[in-house]
Coordinates of C-alpha atoms in Angstrom, one line a residue:
Chain A
X1 CA -38.7 -51.2 -19.4
X2 CA -36.8 -53.8 -21.2
X3 CA -38.7 -55.8 -23.8
X4 CA -37.0 -58.8 -25.3
X5 CA -38.7 -60.6 -28.2
X6 CA -37.6 -63.9 -29.8
X7 CA -34.0 -63.3 -28.9
X8 CA -31.5 -65.9 -29.9
X9 CA -27.7 -65.9 -30.3
X10 CA -24.8 -68.1 -31.1
X11 CA -21.2 -67.4 -31.8
X12 CA -20.2 -68.4 -35.3
X13 CA -21.8 -71.8 -36.1
X14 CA -21.6 -73.1 -32.6
X15 CA -24.8 -74.3 -30.8
X16 CA -27.4 -71.7 -29.9
X17 CA -26.8 -70.2 -26.4
X18 CA -30.5 -69.3 -26.2
X19 CA -33.3 -69.1 -28.6
X20 CA -36.9 -67.8 -28.7
X21 CA -36.3 -65.8 -25.5
X22 CA -39.2 -63.4 -24.9
X23 CA -39.4 -61.6 -21.6
X24 CA -40.4 -58.1 -20.4
X25 CA -38.8 -56.5 -17.4
X26 CA -41.2 -53.8 -16.1
X27 CA -40.1 -50.2 -15.3
X28 CA -38.9 -49.2 -11.9
X29 CA -38.6 -52.8 -10.9
X30 CA -35.6 -55.1 -10.2
X31 CA -35.0 -58.2 -12.2
X32 CA -32.4 -60.9 -11.8
X33 CA -30.9 -63.4 -14.2
X34 CA -29.6 -66.7 -12.8
X35 CA -28.0 -69.6 -14.6
X36 CA -25.0 -71.8 -14.7
X37 CA -21.7 -70.6 -16.3
X38 CA -21.9 -70.6 -20.0
X39 CA -25.7 -70.3 -20.4
X40 CA -25.5 -66.9 -22.1
X41 CA -26.2 -64.5 -19.3
X42 CA -23.3 -62.1 -20.2
X43 CA -24.2 -62.4 -23.9
X44 CA -27.7 -61.3 -23.2
X45 CA -26.5 -58.4 -21.1
X46 CA -24.1 -57.3 -23.8
X47 CA -27.0 -57.4 -26.3
X48 CA -29.1 -55.3 -24.0
X49 CA -26.3 -52.8 -23.6
X50 CA -25.9 -52.7 -27.4
X51 CA -22.3 -53.9 -27.5
X52 CA -23.3 -57.0 -29.3
X53 CA -25.8 -57.6 -32.1
X54 CA -28.0 -60.7 -31.6
X55 CA -28.4 -63.2 -34.4
X56 CA -32.2 -63.2 -33.9
X57 CA -34.8 -61.2 -32.2
X58 CA -35.2 -57.6 -31.0
X59 CA -34.6 -55.8 -27.7
X60 CA -36.6 -52.7 -27.0
X61 CA -35.6 -50.3 -24.3
X62 CA -36.8 -46.8 -23.4
X63 CA -33.7 -44.7 -23.4
X64 CA -30.1 -45.8 -23.2
X65 CA -28.7 -48.5 -20.9
X66 CA -26.3 -47.6 -18.0
X67 CA -24.1 -50.7 -18.1
X68 CA -22.0 -51.6 -15.0
X69 CA -19.3 -54.2 -15.8
X70 CA -17.6 -56.3 -13.3
X71 CA -14.8 -54.3 -11.5
X72 CA -12.3 -57.0 -12.1
X73 CA -9.4 -55.1 -13.6
X74 CA -7.9 -52.0 -12.1
X75 CA -5.4 -50.9 -14.7
X76 CA -6.9 -47.4 -14.8
X77 CA -5.1 -44.8 -12.8
X78 CA -7.8 -42.1 -13.3
X79 CA -9.3 -40.6 -10.2
X80 CA -12.7 -41.9 -9.0
X81 CA -14.3 -38.6 -10.0
X82 CA -12.8 -38.8 -13.6
X83 CA -14.0 -42.4 -13.9
X84 CA -17.6 -41.3 -13.1
X85 CA -17.2 -38.3 -15.4
X86 CA -16.7 -40.8 -18.3
X87 CA -20.4 -41.5 -17.9
X88 CA -21.1 -38.1 -19.3
X89 CA -19.2 -38.8 -22.6
X90 CA -22.4 -39.6 -24.6
X91 CA -23.5 -36.0 -24.2
X92 CA -20.1 -34.5 -25.2
X93 CA -19.1 -33.8 -28.8
X94 CA -15.9 -35.3 -30.2
X95 CA -13.9 -32.2 -29.5
X96 CA -15.4 -31.2 -26.1
X97 CA -14.5 -32.1 -22.5
X98 CA -16.7 -32.3 -19.5
X99 CA -17.7 -28.9 -18.0
X100 CA -18.9 -27.7 -14.7
X101 CA -22.4 -29.1 -15.1
X102 CA -20.9 -32.6 -15.9
X103 CA -18.6 -32.4 -12.9
X104 CA -21.6 -31.5 -10.6
X105 CA -23.5 -34.4 -12.0
X106 CA -20.6 -36.8 -11.4
X107 CA -20.3 -35.7 -7.8
X108 CA -24.1 -36.1 -7.4
X109 CA -23.7 -39.7 -8.6
X110 CA -20.8 -40.3 -6.2
X111 CA -23.0 -38.9 -3.4
X112 CA -25.7 -41.3 -4.5
X113 CA -23.4 -44.3 -3.9
X114 CA -21.8 -42.8 -0.8
X115 CA -18.3 -42.3 -2.2
X116 CA -17.9 -38.5 -2.4
X117 CA -15.1 -38.6 0.2
X118 CA -13.1 -40.8 -2.2
X119 CA -13.7 -38.7 -5.3
X120 CA -10.0 -37.7 -5.7
X121 CA -8.6 -41.1 -4.9
X122 CA -7.1 -43.1 -7.7
X123 CA -9.5 -45.7 -9.1
X124 CA -6.8 -48.5 -9.1
X125 CA -6.1 -47.9 -5.4
X126 CA -9.7 -48.4 -4.3
X127 CA -11.0 -51.7 -2.9
X128 CA -13.1 -54.1 -5.1
X129 CA -16.3 -53.0 -3.5
X130 CA -15.5 -49.3 -3.9
X131 CA -14.6 -49.8 -7.6
X132 CA -17.9 -51.5 -8.2
X133 CA -19.7 -48.5 -6.6
X134 CA -17.6 -46.1 -8.8
X135 CA -18.7 -48.0 -11.9
X136 CA -22.3 -47.8 -10.7
X137 CA -22.0 -44.1 -10.1
X138 CA -20.6 -43.8 -13.7
X139 CA -23.8 -45.4 -15.1
X140 CA -25.9 -43.1 -12.9
X141 CA -24.0 -40.1 -14.2
X142 CA -25.1 -41.0 -17.7
X143 CA -28.7 -40.2 -16.7
X144 CA -29.9 -43.7 -17.8
X145 CA -33.4 -45.0 -17.0
X146 CA -32.2 -48.6 -17.3
X147 CA -29.4 -50.0 -15.2
X148 CA -27.8 -53.3 -16.2
X149 CA -25.2 -54.9 -14.0
X150 CA -23.0 -57.9 -14.7
X151 CA -22.6 -59.8 -11.4
X152 CA -22.4 -56.7 -9.3
X153 CA -22.0 -58.5 -6.0
X154 CA -20.1 -61.7 -6.9
X155 CA -16.6 -60.7 -5.9
X156 CA -17.6 -58.7 -2.8
X157 CA -17.5 -59.6 0.9
X158 CA -20.8 -60.0 2.7
X159 CA -20.9 -56.4 4.0
X160 CA -20.3 -55.0 0.5
X161 CA -22.9 -57.4 -1.0
X162 CA -25.4 -55.8 1.3
X163 CA -24.3 -52.3 0.4
X164 CA -24.7 -52.9 -3.3
X165 CA -28.1 -54.8 -3.0
X166 CA -29.6 -52.1 -0.7
X167 CA -28.4 -49.4 -3.1
X168 CA -30.1 -51.2 -6.1
X169 CA -33.3 -51.4 -4.1
X170 CA -33.1 -47.7 -3.3
X171 CA -32.3 -46.7 -6.9
X172 CA -35.4 -48.6 -8.2
X173 CA -37.8 -47.3 -5.6
X174 CA -36.7 -43.7 -5.2
X175 CA -35.3 -42.9 -8.7
X176 CA -37.6 -45.2 -10.6
X177 CA -34.7 -47.0 -12.4
X178 CA -35.3 -50.3 -14.1
X179 CA -32.6 -52.6 -12.7
X180 CA -31.4 -55.8 -14.2
X181 CA -28.5 -57.8 -12.8
X182 CA -27.0 -61.3 -13.2
X183 CA -25.9 -63.3 -10.2
X184 CA -24.8 -66.7 -9.0
X185 CA -26.4 -66.2 -5.6
X186 CA -30.1 -67.1 -5.5
X187 CA -30.2 -65.2 -2.2
X188 CA -29.5 -61.9 -4.0
X189 CA -32.5 -62.5 -6.4
X190 CA -34.8 -63.5 -3.5
X191 CA -33.6 -60.5 -1.5
X192 CA -34.3 -57.7 -4.0
X193 CA -35.6 -59.0 -7.4
X194 CA -39.3 -58.7 -8.3
X195 CA -38.8 -60.8 -11.5
X196 CA -36.3 -63.6 -12.1
X197 CA -35.1 -65.1 -15.3
X198 CA -33.6 -68.6 -15.1
X199 CA -31.4 -69.5 -18.1
X200 CA -30.3 -73.1 -18.8
X201 CA -27.3 -74.3 -20.6
X202 CA -29.5 -76.2 -23.1
X203 CA -31.0 -72.9 -24.2
X204 CA -34.3 -73.1 -22.3
X205 CA -35.5 -70.6 -19.8
X206 CA -38.2 -69.7 -17.3
X207 CA -39.2 -66.2 -16.3
X208 CA -41.7 -65.0 -13.6
X209 CA -42.1 -63.5 -10.2
X210 CA -39.0 -64.4 -8.1
X211 CA -40.9 -66.4 -5.5
X212 CA -42.6 -68.6 -8.1
X213 CA -39.6 -69.2 -10.3
X214 CA -36.8 -69.7 -7.7
X215 CA -38.2 -72.8 -6.2
X216 CA -36.2 -75.6 -4.5
X217 CA -37.2 -77.8 -7.4
X218 CA -36.1 -75.5 -10.2
X219 CA -32.8 -74.7 -8.5
X220 CA -32.0 -78.4 -8.0
X221 CA -33.0 -79.2 -11.6
X222 CA -30.8 -76.4 -12.9
X223 CA -27.6 -76.9 -10.9
X224 CA -28.0 -80.6 -9.9
X225 CA -27.5 -79.7 -6.3
X226 CA -30.4 -80.2 -3.8
X227 CA -31.3 -77.0 -2.0
X228 CA -33.7 -75.9 0.8
X229 CA -35.4 -72.6 1.1
X230 CA -35.4 -71.3 4.7
X231 CA -37.8 -68.6 5.7
X232 CA -36.6 -66.7 8.8
X233 CA -38.8 -64.4 10.9
X234 CA -37.0 -61.8 13.0
X235 CA -39.3 -59.5 14.9
X236 CA -41.7 -58.1 12.3
X237 CA -39.4 -58.9 9.3
X238 CA -39.3 -62.0 7.2
X239 CA -36.3 -63.1 5.0
X240 CA -35.6 -66.1 2.9
X241 CA -32.4 -67.9 2.2
X242 CA -31.4 -70.7 -0.2
X243 CA -29.2 -73.3 1.4
X244 CA -27.3 -75.6 -1.0
X245 CA -26.9 -79.1 0.4
X246 CA -23.7 -80.2 -1.1
X247 CA -23.5 -83.2 1.3
X248 CA -26.5 -84.9 -0.3
X249 CA -26.3 -87.0 -3.4
X250 CA -26.3 -84.7 -6.4
X251 CA -28.5 -85.2 -9.4
X252 CA -28.0 -84.5 -13.1
X253 CA -28.0 -80.8 -13.8
X254 CA -29.8 -79.0 -16.7
X255 CA -33.1 -80.8 -16.2
X256 CA -36.3 -79.2 -17.6
X257 CA -37.6 -76.3 -15.4
X258 CA -41.1 -75.9 -14.2
X259 CA -42.6 -72.5 -14.9
Chain B
X1 CA -8.5 -40.3 3.7
X2 CA -11.8 -38.3 3.6
X3 CA -11.3 -35.5 6.1
X4 CA -13.4 -32.9 4.3
X5 CA -16.3 -34.9 3.0
X6 CA -18.8 -32.1 2.2
X7 CA -16.3 -29.4 1.2
X8 CA -14.2 -31.5 -1.2
X9 CA -16.6 -31.3 -4.1
X10 CA -16.4 -27.6 -4.5
X11 CA -12.9 -26.8 -3.3
X12 CA -10.8 -29.5 -5.0
X13 CA -11.2 -28.6 -8.6
X14 CA -10.2 -25.0 -8.0
X15 CA -7.2 -26.0 -6.1
X16 CA -6.0 -28.4 -8.7
X17 CA -6.8 -25.8 -11.4
X18 CA -4.4 -23.4 -9.6
X19 CA -1.6 -25.9 -9.4
X20 CA -2.1 -26.8 -13.1
X21 CA -1.9 -23.1 -14.1
X22 CA 1.4 -22.9 -12.1
X23 CA 2.7 -26.0 -13.9
X24 CA 1.9 -24.7 -17.4
X25 CA 3.5 -21.4 -16.5
X26 CA 6.7 -23.2 -15.4
X27 CA 6.7 -25.4 -18.6
X28 CA 6.2 -22.3 -20.8
X29 CA 9.0 -20.5 -19.0
X30 CA 11.2 -23.5 -19.2
X31 CA 10.6 -23.9 -22.9
X32 CA 11.5 -20.2 -23.6
X33 CA 14.7 -20.5 -21.5
X34 CA 15.8 -23.7 -23.3
X35 CA 15.1 -22.0 -26.7
X36 CA 17.2 -18.9 -25.8
X37 CA 20.0 -21.2 -24.5
X38 CA 19.9 -23.2 -27.7
X39 CA 20.0 -20.1 -29.9
X40 CA 22.9 -18.6 -27.9
X41 CA 25.1 -21.7 -27.8
X42 CA 27.1 -23.4 -30.5
X43 CA 30.5 -22.9 -32.1
X44 CA 29.7 -19.2 -32.7
X45 CA 28.8 -18.1 -29.2
X46 CA 26.3 -15.2 -29.0
X47 CA 25.5 -13.5 -25.6
X48 CA 22.1 -14.2 -24.2
X49 CA 21.1 -10.5 -24.2
X50 CA 22.0 -10.1 -27.9
X51 CA 19.9 -13.1 -28.8
X52 CA 17.0 -11.6 -26.9
X53 CA 17.4 -8.1 -28.6
X54 CA 17.6 -9.6 -32.1
X55 CA 14.4 -11.5 -31.6
X56 CA 12.6 -8.7 -29.9
X57 CA 13.7 -6.3 -32.7
X58 CA 11.1 -8.0 -35.0
X59 CA 8.3 -7.0 -32.6
X60 CA 9.3 -3.6 -31.4
X61 CA 11.9 -1.1 -32.5
X62 CA 15.3 -1.8 -30.8
X63 CA 18.6 0.0 -31.4
X64 CA 20.8 -2.4 -33.2
X65 CA 23.8 -3.3 -31.0
X66 CA 24.7 -6.5 -32.8
X67 CA 26.8 -7.4 -35.8
X68 CA 25.2 -8.7 -39.1
X69 CA 26.9 -12.0 -38.6
X70 CA 25.2 -12.4 -35.3
X71 CA 21.9 -11.5 -36.9
X72 CA 22.4 -14.0 -39.7
X73 CA 23.4 -16.8 -37.3
X74 CA 20.3 -16.2 -35.1
X75 CA 17.7 -15.6 -37.8
X76 CA 18.6 -17.9 -40.6
X77 CA 20.7 -20.6 -39.1
X78 CA 19.7 -21.3 -35.5
X79 CA 16.1 -20.0 -35.1
X80 CA 14.5 -22.2 -37.8
X81 CA 16.6 -25.2 -36.6
X82 CA 15.7 -24.7 -32.9
X83 CA 12.1 -24.1 -33.6
X84 CA 11.9 -27.2 -35.9
X85 CA 13.4 -29.3 -33.1
X86 CA 10.9 -27.9 -30.6
X87 CA 8.0 -28.6 -32.9
X88 CA 9.3 -32.1 -33.7
X89 CA 9.7 -32.9 -30.0
X90 CA 6.3 -31.6 -29.2
X91 CA 4.6 -33.6 -32.0
X92 CA 6.4 -36.8 -31.3
X93 CA 5.7 -36.7 -27.6
X94 CA 2.1 -35.7 -28.1
X95 CA 1.6 -38.5 -30.6
X96 CA 3.3 -41.0 -28.2
X97 CA 1.0 -40.0 -25.3
X98 CA -2.1 -40.5 -27.5
X99 CA -0.9 -43.8 -28.9
X100 CA -0.1 -45.1 -25.4
X101 CA -3.6 -44.2 -24.3
X102 CA -5.5 -45.6 -27.2
X103 CA -3.4 -48.8 -27.3
X104 CA -3.5 -49.0 -23.5
X105 CA 0.2 -49.7 -23.3
X106 CA 2.8 -47.3 -21.8
X107 CA 5.6 -48.9 -23.8
X108 CA 4.1 -47.9 -27.2
X109 CA 5.6 -45.1 -29.4
X110 CA 5.2 -43.5 -32.8
X111 CA 7.2 -46.3 -34.3
X112 CA 4.6 -48.9 -33.2
X113 CA 1.9 -48.0 -35.7
X114 CA 4.5 -48.2 -38.5
X115 CA 4.3 -44.5 -39.4
X116 CA 7.9 -43.7 -38.5
X117 CA 9.4 -46.6 -40.5
X118 CA 6.9 -46.0 -43.4
X119 CA 8.0 -42.4 -43.5
X120 CA 11.6 -43.4 -43.4
X121 CA 11.1 -45.8 -46.3
X122 CA 9.3 -43.2 -48.4
X123 CA 12.1 -40.7 -47.7
X124 CA 14.9 -43.2 -48.4
X125 CA 13.3 -44.2 -51.7
X126 CA 13.2 -40.6 -52.8
X127 CA 16.8 -40.0 -51.8
X128 CA 17.8 -43.1 -53.7
X129 CA 15.9 -42.2 -56.9
X130 CA 16.3 -38.4 -57.2
X131 CA 18.6 -37.4 -54.3
X132 CA 18.0 -35.2 -51.3
X133 CA 15.5 -32.4 -51.8
X134 CA 12.0 -31.2 -51.1
X135 CA 10.6 -34.4 -52.6
X136 CA 11.9 -36.3 -49.6
X137 CA 9.1 -34.7 -47.6
X138 CA 6.4 -35.8 -50.0
X139 CA 7.9 -39.3 -50.0
X140 CA 7.9 -39.5 -46.2
X141 CA 4.2 -38.4 -46.1
X142 CA 3.3 -41.0 -48.7
X143 CA 5.3 -43.7 -46.9
X144 CA 3.8 -43.0 -43.5
X145 CA 0.2 -42.9 -45.0
X146 CA 0.7 -46.2 -46.9
X147 CA 2.2 -47.8 -43.7
X148 CA -0.9 -46.7 -41.8
X149 CA -3.2 -48.0 -44.4
X150 CA -1.4 -51.3 -44.4
X151 CA -1.5 -51.5 -40.6
X152 CA -5.3 -50.8 -40.6
X153 CA -5.9 -53.3 -43.4
X154 CA -4.1 -56.0 -41.5
X155 CA -6.0 -55.1 -38.4
X156 CA -9.3 -55.2 -40.2
X157 CA -9.1 -59.0 -40.7
X158 CA -9.6 -59.7 -37.0
X159 CA -12.4 -58.4 -34.9
X160 CA -11.7 -60.3 -31.7
X161 CA -8.8 -58.5 -30.2
X162 CA -8.5 -55.3 -32.2
X163 CA -6.1 -53.5 -29.9
X164 CA -3.5 -56.3 -29.9
X165 CA -3.8 -57.0 -33.6
X166 CA -3.3 -53.3 -34.3
X167 CA 0.0 -53.2 -32.4
X168 CA 1.1 -56.5 -34.0
X169 CA 0.2 -55.2 -37.5
X170 CA 2.3 -52.1 -36.7
X171 CA 5.2 -54.4 -35.8
X172 CA 4.8 -56.4 -39.0
X173 CA 4.6 -53.3 -41.3
X174 CA 7.6 -51.7 -39.4
X175 CA 9.7 -54.8 -39.9
X176 CA 8.8 -54.9 -43.6
X177 CA 9.6 -51.2 -44.1
X178 CA 12.9 -51.5 -42.2
X179 CA 13.9 -54.5 -44.4
X180 CA 13.1 -52.4 -47.5
X181 CA 15.1 -49.5 -46.1
X182 CA 18.0 -51.9 -45.6
X183 CA 17.7 -53.1 -49.2
X184 CA 17.7 -49.5 -50.6
X185 CA 20.6 -48.6 -48.4
X186 CA 22.5 -51.7 -49.7
X187 CA 21.8 -50.7 -53.3
X188 CA 22.7 -47.0 -52.8
X189 CA 25.9 -45.7 -54.3
X190 CA 28.4 -45.6 -51.5
X191 CA 30.2 -42.6 -53.0
X192 CA 27.1 -40.3 -53.0
X193 CA 23.6 -41.2 -51.9
X194 CA 24.6 -43.7 -49.2
X195 CA 26.1 -41.0 -46.9
X196 CA 23.0 -38.8 -47.3
X197 CA 20.7 -41.7 -46.6
X198 CA 22.6 -42.9 -43.5
X199 CA 22.8 -39.3 -42.0
X200 CA 19.2 -38.6 -42.7
X201 CA 18.1 -41.9 -41.1
X202 CA 20.2 -41.2 -38.0
X203 CA 18.2 -38.0 -37.6
X204 CA 19.4 -34.4 -37.8
X205 CA 18.1 -30.9 -37.7
X206 CA 21.2 -29.5 -39.3
X207 CA 19.7 -28.8 -42.7
X208 CA 16.6 -27.1 -41.2
X209 CA 15.6 -23.9 -43.0
X210 CA 12.5 -21.7 -42.6
X211 CA 10.8 -23.9 -45.2
X212 CA 11.4 -27.0 -43.1
X213 CA 10.2 -25.2 -40.1
X214 CA 7.0 -24.0 -41.8
X215 CA 6.2 -27.4 -43.1
X216 CA 6.6 -29.2 -39.7
X217 CA 4.8 -26.3 -38.0
X218 CA 1.7 -26.4 -40.1
X219 CA 1.4 -30.2 -40.0
X220 CA 2.0 -30.5 -36.3
X221 CA -0.4 -27.6 -35.5
X222 CA -3.2 -29.3 -37.4
X223 CA -2.5 -32.7 -35.8
X224 CA -2.1 -31.1 -32.3
X225 CA -5.4 -29.3 -32.7
X226 CA -7.1 -32.6 -33.4
X227 CA -5.3 -34.7 -30.8
X228 CA -5.5 -32.2 -27.9
X229 CA -9.0 -31.3 -29.0
X230 CA -10.1 -34.9 -28.6
X231 CA -8.3 -35.3 -25.2
X232 CA -11.5 -36.4 -23.4
X233 CA -12.3 -39.0 -26.2
X234 CA -8.7 -40.3 -25.7
X235 CA -9.6 -40.8 -22.0
X236 CA -12.7 -42.8 -23.0
X237 CA -10.9 -44.9 -25.6
X238 CA -8.2 -45.7 -23.0
X239 CA -10.9 -47.8 -21.2
X240 CA -11.1 -50.2 -24.1
X241 CA -13.5 -50.6 -27.0
X242 CA -16.3 -52.4 -25.1
X243 CA -16.4 -49.9 -22.3
X244 CA -16.3 -47.0 -24.8
X245 CA -19.3 -48.5 -26.6
X246 CA -21.3 -48.8 -23.4
X247 CA -20.5 -45.2 -22.7
X248 CA -22.0 -44.2 -26.0
X249 CA -18.8 -43.5 -27.9
X250 CA -18.0 -45.2 -31.3
X251 CA -14.3 -46.2 -30.8
X252 CA -13.5 -47.2 -34.4
X253 CA -14.1 -43.8 -36.0
X254 CA -12.5 -41.8 -33.2
X255 CA -9.4 -44.0 -33.3
X256 CA -9.1 -43.6 -37.1
X257 CA -9.2 -39.8 -36.7
X258 CA -6.6 -39.9 -33.9
X259 CA -4.3 -42.2 -35.9
X260 CA -4.6 -40.1 -39.1
X261 CA -3.7 -36.9 -37.1
X262 CA -0.7 -38.7 -35.4
X263 CA 0.5 -40.0 -38.8
X264 CA 0.5 -36.4 -40.1
X265 CA 2.6 -35.1 -37.3
X266 CA 5.0 -38.1 -37.3
X267 CA 5.6 -38.1 -41.0
X268 CA 6.3 -34.3 -41.1
X269 CA 8.8 -34.8 -38.4
X270 CA 10.5 -37.7 -40.2
X271 CA 10.5 -35.7 -43.5
X272 CA 12.2 -32.7 -41.8
X273 CA 14.8 -34.5 -39.6
X274 CA 14.8 -38.3 -40.2
X275 CA 13.8 -40.9 -37.7
X276 CA 14.3 -39.7 -34.1
X277 CA 13.4 -42.4 -31.6
X278 CA 12.6 -42.6 -27.9
X279 CA 11.2 -39.1 -27.5
X280 CA 7.6 -40.2 -28.2
X281 CA 8.0 -43.2 -25.8
X282 CA 9.9 -41.7 -22.8
X283 CA 8.5 -38.2 -22.5
X284 CA 4.8 -39.2 -22.2
X285 CA 5.8 -41.5 -19.3
X286 CA 7.7 -38.7 -17.6
X287 CA 4.7 -36.5 -18.0
X288 CA 2.4 -39.2 -16.6
X289 CA 4.6 -39.3 -13.5
X290 CA 4.0 -35.5 -13.0
X291 CA 0.3 -35.1 -13.8
X292 CA -1.2 -38.7 -13.8
X293 CA -3.1 -40.5 -16.5
X294 CA -5.8 -37.9 -17.3
X295 CA -5.2 -37.0 -20.9
X296 CA -6.7 -33.5 -20.4
X297 CA -3.5 -32.6 -18.6
X298 CA -1.2 -35.3 -19.9
X299 CA -1.4 -34.3 -23.6
X300 CA -0.5 -30.6 -23.2
X301 CA 2.2 -31.4 -20.6
X302 CA 3.7 -34.1 -22.9
X303 CA 3.7 -31.6 -25.7
X304 CA 5.7 -29.0 -23.7
X305 CA 8.1 -31.5 -22.2
X306 CA 8.8 -33.1 -25.6
X307 CA 9.7 -29.7 -27.1
X308 CA 12.0 -28.9 -24.2
X309 CA 13.7 -32.3 -24.4
X310 CA 14.4 -32.3 -28.1
X311 CA 15.7 -28.7 -28.2
X312 CA 18.1 -29.6 -25.4
X313 CA 19.1 -32.9 -27.1
X314 CA 19.7 -31.1 -30.4
X315 CA 21.7 -28.4 -28.8
X316 CA 23.9 -31.0 -27.1
X317 CA 24.2 -32.8 -30.4
X318 CA 25.8 -29.8 -32.1
X319 CA 27.8 -28.4 -29.2
X320 CA 29.3 -31.4 -27.5
X321 CA 31.9 -32.2 -30.2
X322 CA 33.4 -30.1 -33.0
X323 CA 31.7 -32.4 -35.5
X324 CA 28.0 -32.6 -35.1
X325 CA 26.5 -35.8 -33.5
X326 CA 23.2 -37.0 -35.1
X327 CA 20.4 -36.0 -32.6
X328 CA 18.9 -39.5 -32.9
X329 CA 22.0 -40.9 -31.1
X330 CA 21.7 -38.4 -28.3
X331 CA 18.0 -39.1 -27.7
X332 CA 18.7 -42.9 -27.7
X333 CA 21.6 -42.4 -25.3
X334 CA 19.4 -40.4 -22.9
X335 CA 16.3 -42.3 -23.6
X336 CA 17.4 -45.9 -23.1
X337 CA 18.6 -45.6 -19.5
X338 CA 15.4 -43.6 -18.6
X339 CA 13.4 -46.4 -20.3
X340 CA 15.2 -49.0 -18.2
X341 CA 14.4 -47.1 -15.0
X342 CA 10.8 -46.7 -16.1
X343 CA 10.5 -50.4 -16.8
X344 CA 11.9 -51.2 -13.3
X345 CA 9.5 -48.7 -11.8
X346 CA 6.4 -49.9 -13.6
X347 CA 7.1 -53.6 -12.8
X348 CA 7.9 -52.8 -9.2
X349 CA 4.8 -50.7 -8.6
X350 CA 2.8 -53.3 -10.4
X351 CA 4.0 -55.9 -8.0
X352 CA 3.4 -53.8 -4.9

């Protein structure tokens, strides 16, 4: 569970990125954060993963956070297995190195994300999707109960987006992890998130069940681009997609949201 | 790419452990051979076998087949010098590897944090004021420690890009120390102290005695225990501060401990033999080509290679010409072309 109460932050004396933000993301569920660039998504994630101290408010989490950064840089020439082993560092003293048990846990995590075959490959020679999965395995190897991901699928091709999203779904349902991720794709939130938090650049926000919050109206008000929600029925299954209509006349973004 | 999916988890570690054991055996053997060669060679040539018997005679009873001169040359002239060179090379190279990892920059060396030039300044001031003697060592320690404190104080004023400011602070403090060294050299009496200062700054193991050897051995052993002991933390720090924090590690305190240990080793080396450049920059890069970036292997392998390299360089320095060449010149002559090659290689592989 992640409980955020009256959170607020600003850098120096700039304007508040967000204020009076109070939300609770329940255990063993998936939550998504959507919002335009510069609305404070990453700042909130950093606060949740304790690499930044908020100016206001408290964040309450049971256990430590497994943080998965974006796999943008690849200047690390460690093997994939060693990168995952780094997740064990919090359990190791200053003068100790990972042992047999830690290595077994690392391989277990690699197995979880389906990358055991690439364990001895160099991290900087992996593809973007594989690097993202390695970082995810590293968080899993730290035995976290809360998994926080910064745009885990943004830079991936469609096949790998599917791999990551399905993996998050499985981690929440079978391992009972609380998953929180940021995204620029409303489809990703609709696809797997139970709860969605919409953050605006003017510091306001709306949070609730994904279906109720991610409406055509709210998305259009937030981004200024008209959208249509399309529900598709294939055999027994139903899936929804958000289609942005860039051809239509756009409206002013950052309009007040409807809870 | 992944031919043995299920078996790889169990079999790979043991296979790599075996090849690492072989590598360490080869490095240890190489170091012993280089040490014996270094003791045997010089203006007064001593046969290999005689060197071996003189050394072994301290451990087990051996019938003396050597002359007293040979024993004196081996025991009081060459052995302390060769060991001091080995320990200095090991310490410089180990510190270089650690600094390159925690500053995430393969072109960083012991000079970068200002410790080398700080130690040089401390030593030069002592030579200028009271002449060459045991006080030089204390001066070098003090100078290196002060330089480190200055670097850390400069670095403290900025929290946004700590890694970059730390390197820049090192450059600033180094430049300041080098300017002061120049000033002291300018003021020094050309008849007496100037020669001593210049020769000491160029770097030499010639005056090494068992006292020097003991000093550098103790300091380097303490530093190496800390640096190699924290080898996994060095791995974590090499990911950057933010990543280290999300992995549950406090990077600030760990970096301070590592820097203090590196400062101890570097200052003891400068105190004993003056500034010797390039070892701490080149050798870790060579080691990285052999074993990769993992500091669990990189740190010990760098230590061995640094020892081998500096012993060989020092032996060349005293046997190439009748008059001894300062070892710092030899390391620079060997180091710079290798560095140029390294630079080409890194940029080319980065582009590929």
